[in-house]
Coordinates of C-alpha atoms and ligand atoms in Angstrom, one line a residue:
M1 CA 178.6 -106.3 21.9
L2 CA 178.7 -103.3 19.9
N3 CA 180.8 -104.9 17.7
L4 CA 178.4 -108.1 17.2
T5 CA 175.7 -105.7 16.9
L6 CA 177.2 -103.1 14.5
A7 CA 178.4 -106.6 11.9
R8 CA 174.7 -107.8 12.3
I9 CA 173.1 -104.5 10.7
A10 CA 176.1 -104.8 8.1
T11 CA 175.1 -108.1 7.3
T12 CA 171.4 -107.4 7.0
V13 CA 171.7 -104.5 4.6
C14 CA 173.8 -105.9 2.8
A15 CA 172.0 -109.2 2.2
A16 CA 169.1 -106.9 0.8
V17 CA 171.2 -105.4 -1.5
S18 CA 172.5 -108.5 -2.5
V19 CA 168.9 -109.8 -3.2
L20 CA 168.7 -106.6 -5.2
A21 CA 171.7 -106.9 -7.5
T22 CA 171.2 -110.6 -7.9
G23 CA 171.8 -110.7 -12.2
A24 CA 170.3 -114.1 -12.9
E25 CA 167.5 -113.0 -14.8
L26 CA 170.0 -111.2 -17.2
D27 CA 170.3 -111.9 -21.0
P28 CA 174.0 -114.1 -20.5
R29 CA 175.3 -111.3 -23.5
A30 CA 175.0 -108.3 -20.8
R31 CA 177.2 -110.1 -17.9
S32 CA 179.6 -107.9 -18.5
G33 CA 181.0 -109.7 -14.8
G34 CA 179.7 -113.1 -15.8
A35 CA 178.5 -114.0 -12.2
L36 CA 179.7 -110.6 -10.9
T37 CA 177.1 -108.9 -12.8
T38 CA 175.0 -106.1 -11.2
P39 CA 171.9 -105.1 -13.3
L40 CA 172.2 -101.4 -11.6
A41 CA 172.7 -98.6 -13.3
D42 CA 172.2 -95.9 -11.5
S43 CA 174.4 -93.8 -9.0
N44 CA 175.0 -97.3 -7.3
A45 CA 175.8 -99.3 -10.1
Y46 CA 179.7 -99.4 -9.3
A47 CA 178.8 -100.0 -5.6
V48 CA 177.6 -103.5 -4.8
P49 CA 178.8 -106.8 -3.9
A50 CA 179.0 -110.0 -6.4
P51 CA 175.9 -111.7 -5.8
P52 CA 175.4 -114.3 -3.7
L53 CA 178.1 -114.0 -0.9
S54 CA 177.9 -116.2 2.2
A55 CA 177.2 -114.5 5.5
Q56 CA 181.3 -113.9 6.4
Q57 CA 181.7 -112.7 3.1
T58 CA 178.8 -110.0 3.2
Q59 CA 180.6 -109.1 6.7
L60 CA 183.7 -108.8 5.3
F61 CA 182.4 -106.8 2.1
A62 CA 181.1 -104.4 4.8
L63 CA 184.2 -104.0 6.9
G64 CA 185.6 -103.2 3.5
R65 CA 183.2 -100.7 2.2
E66 CA 183.4 -99.1 5.9
A67 CA 187.3 -99.4 5.9
F68 CA 187.4 -97.3 2.4
D69 CA 185.5 -94.2 2.8
Q70 CA 187.0 -94.2 6.7
R71 CA 188.9 -90.5 7.4
W72 CA 192.4 -91.5 8.7
V73 CA 194.1 -88.5 11.0
P74 CA 197.2 -88.2 12.3
A75 CA 198.1 -89.5 15.8
P76 CA 197.0 -88.2 18.1
Q77 CA 193.8 -86.4 16.9
L78 CA 190.3 -87.6 17.0
G79 CA 187.8 -88.8 14.7
G80 CA 189.5 -91.7 13.0
P81 CA 192.3 -94.1 13.2
W82 CA 195.6 -92.7 13.7
G83 CA 198.1 -93.3 10.4
F84 CA 197.2 -90.6 8.0
G85 CA 200.4 -88.0 6.8
P86 CA 202.5 -86.9 7.7
T87 CA 202.6 -85.7 4.2
A88 CA 199.3 -87.2 1.9
N89 CA 197.1 -86.1 -1.4
G90 CA 193.8 -87.3 0.7
N91 CA 192.3 -88.7 4.4
K92 CA 190.5 -91.2 3.1
C93 CA 190.0 -93.5 -0.3
T94 CA 187.0 -92.1 -1.4
V95 CA 188.5 -88.0 -1.8
C96 CA 189.4 -89.7 -5.0
H97 CA 187.1 -92.8 -5.8
E98 CA 183.8 -91.3 -5.0
G99 CA 181.1 -94.3 -4.9
N100 CA 184.2 -96.4 -6.1
G101 CA 184.0 -93.9 -9.8
R102 CA 186.4 -92.2 -11.1
G103 CA 187.8 -88.5 -9.9
P104 CA 186.9 -85.7 -11.3
A105 CA 189.7 -83.8 -13.2
P106 CA 190.0 -80.1 -12.6
E107 CA 187.7 -78.2 -15.5
Q108 CA 189.2 -75.8 -15.8
S109 CA 192.9 -74.0 -16.0
G110 CA 194.2 -72.4 -12.5
Q111 CA 192.2 -75.8 -10.6
T112 CA 194.2 -77.2 -8.2
L113 CA 194.2 -81.0 -8.5
R114 CA 192.1 -83.0 -6.0
A115 CA 191.9 -86.4 -7.4
L116 CA 194.4 -85.7 -10.1
L117 CA 197.7 -87.1 -8.5
V118 CA 201.2 -86.2 -9.5
R119 CA 203.9 -88.7 -9.5
L120 CA 207.5 -87.9 -10.0
S121 CA 210.9 -89.5 -10.4
V122 CA 213.9 -89.1 -11.6
A123 CA 216.5 -90.9 -14.4
G124 CA 217.3 -94.4 -13.4
A125 CA 215.4 -97.2 -11.4
N126 CA 215.2 -98.3 -8.1
E127 CA 215.9 -101.2 -6.6
F128 CA 213.2 -102.7 -7.9
G129 CA 213.3 -101.8 -11.0
G130 CA 210.7 -99.3 -10.5
P131 CA 210.5 -95.6 -10.7
M132 CA 213.7 -93.9 -8.9
P133 CA 212.1 -91.2 -6.5
H134 CA 212.8 -87.4 -6.6
H135 CA 215.1 -86.9 -3.7
D136 CA 213.4 -84.0 -1.9
Y137 CA 209.7 -85.0 -3.1
G138 CA 209.1 -88.5 -3.2
D139 CA 207.3 -90.4 -6.0
Q140 CA 204.6 -88.1 -5.8
L141 CA 204.2 -84.6 -5.0
N142 CA 201.5 -84.8 -1.7
D143 CA 199.4 -81.6 -1.3
L144 CA 198.5 -82.0 2.4
G145 CA 200.5 -81.6 5.2
V146 CA 199.2 -81.8 9.0
Q147 CA 198.0 -78.6 10.3
D148 CA 200.9 -76.5 12.1
L149 CA 202.8 -79.6 12.4
V150 CA 204.0 -80.8 8.9
P151 CA 204.0 -78.5 5.5
A152 CA 202.3 -79.6 2.3
E153 CA 205.3 -80.3 -0.1
G154 CA 203.6 -78.0 -2.7
H155 CA 200.5 -78.0 -4.9
A156 CA 200.0 -78.6 -8.4
T157 CA 197.3 -76.9 -10.6
V158 CA 196.4 -77.8 -14.7
N159 CA 197.0 -75.2 -17.7
Y160 CA 194.9 -76.5 -20.4
T161 CA 196.2 -75.6 -24.0
E162 CA 193.0 -76.0 -26.6
R163 CA 193.4 -77.5 -30.0
E164 CA 191.0 -78.4 -32.6
V165 CA 190.8 -81.5 -34.9
A166 CA 188.7 -82.0 -37.9
F167 CA 186.5 -85.1 -38.5
A168 CA 186.8 -86.4 -42.4
D169 CA 183.3 -84.8 -43.0
G170 CA 184.4 -81.4 -42.2
E171 CA 183.3 -81.1 -38.0
T172 CA 185.5 -80.3 -35.5
I173 CA 186.3 -80.9 -32.1
T174 CA 188.2 -79.2 -29.5
L175 CA 190.7 -80.9 -27.4
R176 CA 192.4 -79.7 -24.4
A177 CA 195.6 -81.0 -23.0
P178 CA 196.9 -80.5 -19.7
Q179 CA 200.5 -78.7 -18.4
I180 CA 201.3 -79.3 -14.7
Q181 CA 202.5 -76.3 -12.9
F182 CA 203.9 -76.4 -9.8
E183 CA 202.8 -73.6 -6.7
Q184 CA 204.5 -73.4 -3.4
L185 CA 206.8 -76.0 -3.6
R186 CA 208.2 -76.2 0.2
F187 CA 211.7 -77.8 -0.7
G188 CA 213.0 -75.9 -3.9
A189 CA 212.2 -76.5 -7.4
I190 CA 211.6 -79.0 -9.4
A191 CA 213.9 -79.1 -12.2
P192 CA 212.8 -79.4 -15.7
S193 CA 214.5 -83.2 -15.6
T194 CA 212.3 -83.9 -13.4
M195 CA 210.0 -87.0 -14.9
I196 CA 206.0 -85.9 -14.2
S197 CA 203.0 -88.5 -14.6
A198 CA 199.7 -86.9 -13.8
R199 CA 197.5 -89.7 -13.2
L200 CA 193.5 -89.3 -12.6
A201 CA 191.7 -91.7 -10.0
P202 CA 190.0 -94.5 -12.1
P203 CA 186.8 -96.0 -11.1
L204 CA 187.0 -99.6 -9.3
I205 CA 185.0 -102.1 -10.5
G206 CA 185.4 -106.0 -11.4
L207 CA 189.0 -105.9 -10.2
G208 CA 188.7 -109.4 -8.5
L209 CA 187.7 -110.5 -12.1
L210 CA 190.7 -109.0 -13.9
E211 CA 193.3 -110.5 -11.0
A212 CA 191.5 -113.7 -12.4
I213 CA 192.5 -113.7 -15.8
P214 CA 194.9 -116.1 -15.7
E215 CA 198.9 -115.0 -16.7
E216 CA 198.8 -117.0 -20.0
T217 CA 195.6 -115.9 -21.6
L218 CA 197.1 -112.2 -21.6
L219 CA 200.5 -113.4 -23.0
A220 CA 198.1 -115.1 -26.2
V221 CA 196.5 -112.0 -26.8
A222 CA 199.5 -110.1 -26.7
K223 CA 200.7 -112.9 -29.3
Q224 CA 197.7 -112.4 -31.3
Q225 CA 198.2 -108.8 -31.2
A226 CA 201.3 -109.2 -33.0
T227 CA 199.4 -110.4 -36.0
L228 CA 197.2 -107.4 -36.3
G229 CA 200.6 -104.9 -36.2
I230 CA 199.7 -104.1 -32.3
S231 CA 202.6 -104.8 -30.1
G232 CA 200.9 -104.7 -26.3
R233 CA 202.8 -106.2 -23.8
P234 CA 203.0 -107.2 -20.3
N235 CA 204.6 -105.3 -17.4
Y236 CA 206.4 -106.9 -15.2
V237 CA 206.5 -105.3 -11.7
W238 CA 207.9 -106.0 -8.3
D239 CA 205.4 -108.3 -6.0
V240 CA 206.8 -106.9 -2.9
A241 CA 205.1 -109.5 -0.6
A242 CA 206.6 -112.6 -2.9
K243 CA 209.6 -111.0 -3.3
K244 CA 209.9 -111.2 -7.0
E245 CA 209.2 -109.7 -10.7
V246 CA 205.7 -111.0 -11.6
I247 CA 203.1 -109.6 -14.2
G248 CA 201.3 -106.2 -13.4
R249 CA 197.6 -105.4 -13.4
F250 CA 196.6 -102.3 -11.7
G251 CA 197.2 -98.9 -12.1
L252 CA 197.1 -97.2 -15.2
K253 CA 200.8 -98.1 -16.5
A254 CA 200.0 -101.8 -15.1
N255 CA 202.3 -100.8 -12.0
Q256 CA 201.1 -103.2 -10.0
P257 CA 201.3 -106.9 -9.7
N258 CA 197.8 -107.2 -7.1
I259 CA 194.8 -105.9 -5.6
R260 CA 196.5 -106.0 -1.8
Q261 CA 199.4 -104.4 -2.6
Q262 CA 197.8 -101.9 -4.9
V263 CA 195.3 -101.0 -2.0
A264 CA 198.4 -100.9 0.4
A265 CA 200.7 -98.8 -2.3
A266 CA 197.6 -96.5 -2.2
F267 CA 197.5 -96.1 1.6
H268 CA 201.2 -95.3 1.8
G269 CA 201.4 -92.9 -1.4
D270 CA 197.9 -90.9 -1.4
L271 CA 196.9 -91.2 2.8
G272 CA 200.4 -91.8 4.3
V273 CA 199.2 -94.9 6.5
T274 CA 202.1 -97.2 6.7
S275 CA 201.7 -101.2 6.6
D276 CA 203.4 -104.4 6.4
Y277 CA 204.2 -104.0 3.0
F278 CA 205.5 -100.2 3.3
P279 CA 206.3 -99.8 6.6
A280 CA 208.5 -96.3 6.2
E281 CA 206.6 -92.7 6.3
N282 CA 207.4 -91.6 3.1
C283 CA 209.6 -88.6 4.3
P284 CA 212.5 -87.6 2.4
E285 CA 215.4 -86.3 4.3
V286 CA 214.8 -82.7 4.1
Q287 CA 211.5 -82.8 5.1
K288 CA 212.6 -82.6 8.7
E289 CA 209.0 -81.5 10.3
C290 CA 207.5 -85.1 8.4
R291 CA 210.5 -87.0 9.8
V292 CA 209.5 -86.1 13.7
L293 CA 205.8 -86.4 13.5
P294 CA 205.1 -90.0 15.8
P295 CA 203.2 -92.4 13.6
G296 CA 199.9 -93.5 14.2
G297 CA 201.4 -97.3 14.6
Y298 CA 204.0 -99.9 13.3
P299 CA 202.6 -100.3 10.8
E300 CA 199.5 -97.7 10.8
L301 CA 197.5 -100.1 8.4
T302 CA 195.9 -103.2 10.1
T303 CA 195.6 -106.7 8.6
R304 CA 191.9 -107.0 9.0
N305 CA 191.9 -103.2 7.5
I306 CA 194.0 -104.2 4.4
D307 CA 192.6 -108.1 4.3
A308 CA 188.7 -106.3 4.3
I309 CA 189.1 -103.4 1.7
Q310 CA 191.2 -106.1 -0.4
F311 CA 187.6 -108.2 -0.3
F312 CA 185.5 -105.4 -1.0
L313 CA 187.4 -104.6 -4.3
R314 CA 187.6 -108.0 -5.5
A315 CA 183.9 -108.8 -4.9
L316 CA 182.8 -105.3 -6.5
A317 CA 180.4 -106.3 -9.4
V318 CA 180.4 -104.8 -12.7
P319 CA 176.9 -103.6 -14.2
A320 CA 175.3 -105.4 -17.0
R321 CA 175.5 -104.1 -20.1
R322 CA 172.7 -101.9 -21.7
N323 CA 170.7 -101.5 -25.0
L324 CA 171.6 -105.1 -26.4
D325 CA 168.7 -104.2 -29.3
D326 CA 169.3 -101.2 -29.7
P327 CA 169.7 -100.8 -33.8
M328 CA 172.3 -98.1 -33.2
A329 CA 174.5 -99.7 -30.3
Q330 CA 174.2 -103.2 -32.4
R331 CA 175.7 -100.9 -35.8
G332 CA 178.4 -99.6 -33.1
E333 CA 179.9 -102.4 -32.2
Q334 CA 180.5 -103.8 -35.7
L335 CA 182.3 -100.7 -35.9
F336 CA 184.4 -101.2 -32.9
A337 CA 185.4 -104.3 -34.3
Q338 CA 186.1 -103.1 -37.7
A339 CA 188.1 -100.3 -36.6
Q340 CA 190.1 -101.9 -34.5
C341 CA 189.3 -101.0 -31.1
A342 CA 188.8 -105.0 -30.1
A343 CA 192.1 -105.8 -30.6
C344 CA 192.9 -104.1 -27.4
H345 CA 189.8 -103.4 -25.8
V346 CA 189.1 -107.2 -25.7
P347 CA 185.7 -108.1 -26.0
E348 CA 185.7 -111.6 -23.8
I349 CA 188.1 -113.0 -22.1
R350 CA 187.9 -115.8 -19.8
T351 CA 188.9 -115.8 -15.9
G352 CA 190.6 -118.9 -13.9
A353 CA 190.9 -120.5 -10.9
Y354 CA 190.0 -117.9 -8.5
P355 CA 190.0 -119.6 -4.8
A356 CA 190.2 -115.7 -3.1
L357 CA 186.5 -115.5 -4.5
P358 CA 185.7 -119.3 -6.0
I359 CA 182.6 -117.2 -8.0
G360 CA 184.4 -115.3 -9.9
A361 CA 186.3 -118.4 -11.0
E362 CA 186.0 -120.0 -14.7
Q363 CA 183.5 -117.1 -16.3
A364 CA 183.4 -115.4 -19.5
I365 CA 183.8 -111.5 -18.8
H366 CA 183.5 -108.5 -20.9
P367 CA 186.4 -105.9 -19.8
Y368 CA 187.3 -104.5 -22.9
T369 CA 191.1 -104.3 -21.6
D370 CA 193.6 -106.7 -22.6
L371 CA 195.6 -105.1 -19.2
L372 CA 198.4 -104.6 -21.8
L373 CA 201.1 -101.9 -22.4
H374 CA 200.3 -99.9 -25.4
D375 CA 202.6 -97.1 -27.3
M376 CA 200.1 -94.6 -27.2
G377 CA 201.5 -91.9 -29.1
E378 CA 203.8 -88.8 -28.4
A379 CA 200.3 -86.5 -27.2
L380 CA 199.3 -89.2 -24.7
A381 CA 203.1 -89.7 -23.7
D382 CA 203.9 -88.8 -20.2
G383 CA 207.9 -89.4 -20.5
R384 CA 208.1 -91.0 -17.0
P385 CA 208.8 -95.2 -17.3
D386 CA 207.2 -97.5 -14.6
F387 CA 209.1 -100.7 -14.4
K388 CA 208.9 -102.1 -17.8
A389 CA 206.8 -99.6 -19.3
D390 CA 208.5 -96.9 -21.2
G391 CA 207.2 -93.0 -21.4
R392 CA 204.6 -94.2 -24.0
E393 CA 202.9 -96.6 -23.1
W394 CA 199.7 -97.0 -20.9
R395 CA 197.3 -100.0 -19.8
T396 CA 194.4 -100.3 -21.9
A397 CA 191.6 -98.9 -19.8
P398 CA 189.1 -101.2 -19.2
L399 CA 186.1 -99.5 -21.1
W400 CA 183.5 -101.9 -18.9
G401 CA 180.8 -99.4 -16.7
L402 CA 182.1 -96.3 -19.0
G403 CA 178.5 -95.1 -19.5
L404 CA 177.6 -94.6 -16.2
S405 CA 180.2 -93.1 -14.6
A406 CA 178.4 -89.9 -14.8
K407 CA 175.6 -91.1 -13.0
V408 CA 177.9 -92.8 -10.6
N409 CA 179.4 -89.6 -8.8
G410 CA 179.2 -86.8 -11.9
N411 CA 182.6 -87.8 -13.2
A412 CA 183.3 -88.5 -16.6
S413 CA 186.5 -87.2 -17.6
L414 CA 188.3 -90.1 -19.8
L415 CA 192.5 -90.7 -20.4
H416 CA 194.9 -91.2 -17.4
D417 CA 194.9 -87.6 -16.8
G418 CA 191.5 -87.0 -17.5
R419 CA 191.7 -84.6 -20.0
A420 CA 189.4 -86.2 -22.6
R421 CA 185.6 -84.6 -21.7
D422 CA 183.8 -87.4 -23.6
V423 CA 184.4 -90.6 -25.6
A424 CA 184.8 -88.7 -28.6
E425 CA 187.8 -86.3 -27.5
A426 CA 189.0 -90.1 -26.2
I427 CA 189.6 -91.7 -28.9
L428 CA 191.2 -88.4 -31.4
W429 CA 193.6 -88.7 -28.2
H430 CA 194.6 -91.9 -29.3
G431 CA 197.9 -92.3 -31.2
G432 CA 200.6 -94.8 -31.7
E433 CA 199.6 -98.2 -32.1
A434 CA 196.1 -97.1 -32.0
Q435 CA 196.6 -94.5 -34.9
S436 CA 195.1 -96.2 -37.4
A437 CA 191.9 -97.1 -34.9
R438 CA 191.7 -93.2 -34.6
E439 CA 191.8 -92.5 -38.1
A440 CA 189.1 -95.4 -38.9
F441 CA 186.9 -92.8 -36.1
R442 CA 187.7 -89.6 -37.7
A443 CA 186.8 -91.2 -40.9
M444 CA 183.2 -92.5 -40.1
S445 CA 179.9 -90.5 -41.0
K446 CA 178.5 -88.7 -38.1
R447 CA 175.8 -91.2 -38.0
D448 CA 178.7 -94.3 -37.5
R449 CA 180.0 -92.0 -35.0
E450 CA 177.3 -91.7 -32.9
A451 CA 176.5 -95.3 -33.4
L452 CA 180.2 -96.2 -31.8
I453 CA 179.7 -93.7 -29.0
T454 CA 176.5 -95.5 -28.1
F455 CA 177.7 -98.7 -27.9
V456 CA 180.8 -97.9 -26.0
E457 CA 178.2 -96.1 -23.3
S458 CA 176.3 -99.2 -23.0
I459 CA 178.8 -101.7 -22.6
Ligands
HEC1 C1 194.6 -88.4 -4.4 C2 193.8 -89.3 -5.1 C3 193.5 -90.7 -4.7 C4 192.9 -91.1 -3.9 C5 193.2 -90.6 -1.9 C6 193.3 -92.6 -3.7 N1 193.7 -93.1 -4.5 FE1 193.6 -94.8 -5.6 N2 194.4 -93.8 -7.5 C7 194.4 -93.4 -7.7 C8 194.8 -92.4 -8.7 C9 195.7 -91.7 -9.9 C10 195.3 -94.0 -9.8 C11 196.1 -94.6 -10.6 C12 197.6 -94.9 -10.1 C13 198.5 -95.3 -11.4 O1 198.4 -95.6 -12.2 O2 199.3 -95.2 -10.7 C14 194.3 -95.4 -8.1 C15 194.5 -96.6 -8.8 C16 193.9 -97.0 -7.6 C17 193.7 -98.5 -8.0 C18 194.2 -99.9 -9.3 C19 192.8 -99.6 -9.7 C20 193.3 -100.0 -11.4 O3 191.9 -99.7 -12.6 O4 194.1 -100.7 -12.0 C21 193.3 -99.0 -6.7 C22 192.5 -100.4 -6.5 C23 193.0 -98.4 -5.8 N3 193.3 -97.1 -6.4 C24 192.5 -98.4 -4.8 C25 192.3 -96.7 -3.7 C26 192.6 -97.3 -1.8 C27 192.4 -98.2 -1.6 C28 192.7 -96.0 -1.6 C29 192.5 -95.3 -0.5 C30 193.8 -96.0 0.5 C31 192.8 -95.3 -2.5 N4 193.0 -95.5 -4.1 C32 193.4 -93.7 -2.4 C33 193.8 -92.1 -7.0 C34 193.6 -92.0 -5.6
HEC2 C1 196.4 -100.1 -29.2 C2 195.3 -100.1 -28.7 C3 194.0 -99.4 -28.6 C4 193.2 -99.6 -29.7 C5 193.4 -99.5 -30.7 C6 192.0 -98.7 -29.3 N1 192.3 -97.8 -27.4 FE1 191.0 -97.1 -26.7 N2 192.6 -97.1 -25.2 C7 193.6 -97.7 -25.4 C8 194.6 -97.3 -24.0 C9 196.0 -97.9 -24.0 C10 193.5 -96.5 -23.4 C11 194.5 -95.8 -22.1 C12 195.0 -94.1 -22.3 C13 195.4 -93.0 -21.6 O1 195.2 -93.3 -20.8 O2 196.2 -92.5 -21.9 C14 193.1 -96.2 -24.0 C15 191.4 -95.6 -23.5 C16 190.6 -95.4 -24.3 C17 189.4 -95.2 -23.5 C18 189.2 -94.1 -22.6 C19 189.2 -94.9 -21.5 C20 189.2 -94.3 -19.8 O3 188.3 -94.8 -18.7 O4 189.3 -93.4 -19.4 C21 188.3 -95.0 -24.6 C22 187.2 -94.5 -24.7 C23 188.7 -95.7 -26.1 N3 189.9 -96.2 -25.5 C24 187.9 -96.3 -26.7 C25 188.5 -96.9 -28.2 C26 188.0 -96.7 -28.9 C27 186.3 -96.7 -29.5 C28 188.5 -97.7 -30.2 C29 188.6 -97.7 -31.5 C30 188.3 -96.6 -32.4 C31 190.2 -98.0 -29.0 N4 189.8 -97.4 -28.3 C32 191.3 -98.3 -29.7 C33 194.2 -98.7 -26.2 C34 193.6 -98.8 -27.7

């Protein structure tokens, strides 16, 4: 009875939001997510569902949104579902993805990390071709444990070193590069041979549309890039449910095949919550306290929960492009094409069939990504392979909605580890296959650089 009433309230609230979010009146060029576009450009811009959802879908979306913001606790504590830990990096998804946006990067050297995860691995590959976890710490440093019962694995802080880069016109800009330092490591030092990858929580909009892009389309983009001297290639990763290797789309190295597995991996790696996908607690052999804590269930994540979060993420709309008629943004769009930013940050792609959410099917979308891996040069390299991605490759970051990031939750740090404080810094870090694009930007007049940035912040 109570459940029913709650569901009704949720349905009513969401129906109201859907009406608000209808993008029907938008200029077709502004429909970044096709039918899944919202005109909202405020702190809710990343938080509304694709309009219109059926009553049943609206209810599932509301459930997913709730589960995404739900605090998990270790059994048998009160205050949430059981399953947190025994070690973790957060107790709910929104710790790192507040408002479904990107996470905060540490502002200064010495600060501990929150939304910046440190992935660890040693040489070799696991049985599925993925990274080989560290023997004593697993594949991610967990900086939370359970009070009085299970110690955190340790802590990490960043140390920024700064350097100046000059534009062709003489103006300079300061870039900061983070270096990870470990503290209070509970199970011994982390050897210098360990491969370390710091990754900042990315925004979570339009993921359903990215899931709906046909694989052939991505392969065709890769082929076309080759004619431009750019060598984007897909990652191929292990699909746990299908028990086979498939193309990767999610994660900063396209290291997850689909939203569902990405969600299960986040529950397991970030919250310590087990699922059908990852049924074993993440407790390496030396972590005795971790191994004896009773789990919160077998598994801890219910199918209902993962179904709901999967749907919620699939149905999150993309904010509409703004400033279509601004001459600066229009000039910036030309420069974006001229500098070959558009070779990787692909302006328009068509989704294919998408039975999971048919309104996302067969849509012209403007994600400004190709979901492919690119060698971004030594300066951005993490030196840590992830399935077929090597230590210099990253997935092209989608640029849609980027200009609203600060409005959503105050965080606007860019690149895989949040080192760039704005768009200009992000571009100046580009190297490898994107070196000539970076140089084109560096050579632009101040006015053109501003136009390019205006454009990037309007999409
Ligand atoms: C401690 C911070 C943190 C927490 C907590 C967290 N995430 Fe993430 N999330 C990240 C990072 C970092 C990445 C990039 C991971 C990678 O590249 O391997 C990510 C990536 C993702 C992606 C892929 C996005 C894309 O563009 O490919 C999804 C989906 C996601 N997280 C969902 C979740 C869900 C659901 C939860 C809660 C169960 C969650 N996250 C909890 C930090 C976090
Ligand atoms: C060879 C492919 C390629 C080209 C060309 C390229 N980029 Fe990128 N871009 C990437 C990849 C890959 C990333 C992610 C790198 C990382 O996270 O370390 C990225 C990240 C970014 C980001 C940060 C986004 C975020 O959410 O963190 C911005 C902004 C950006 N690119 C803008 C541009 C602009 C503007 C140009 C043209 C001057 C350009 N890029 C050219 C591949 C490319």
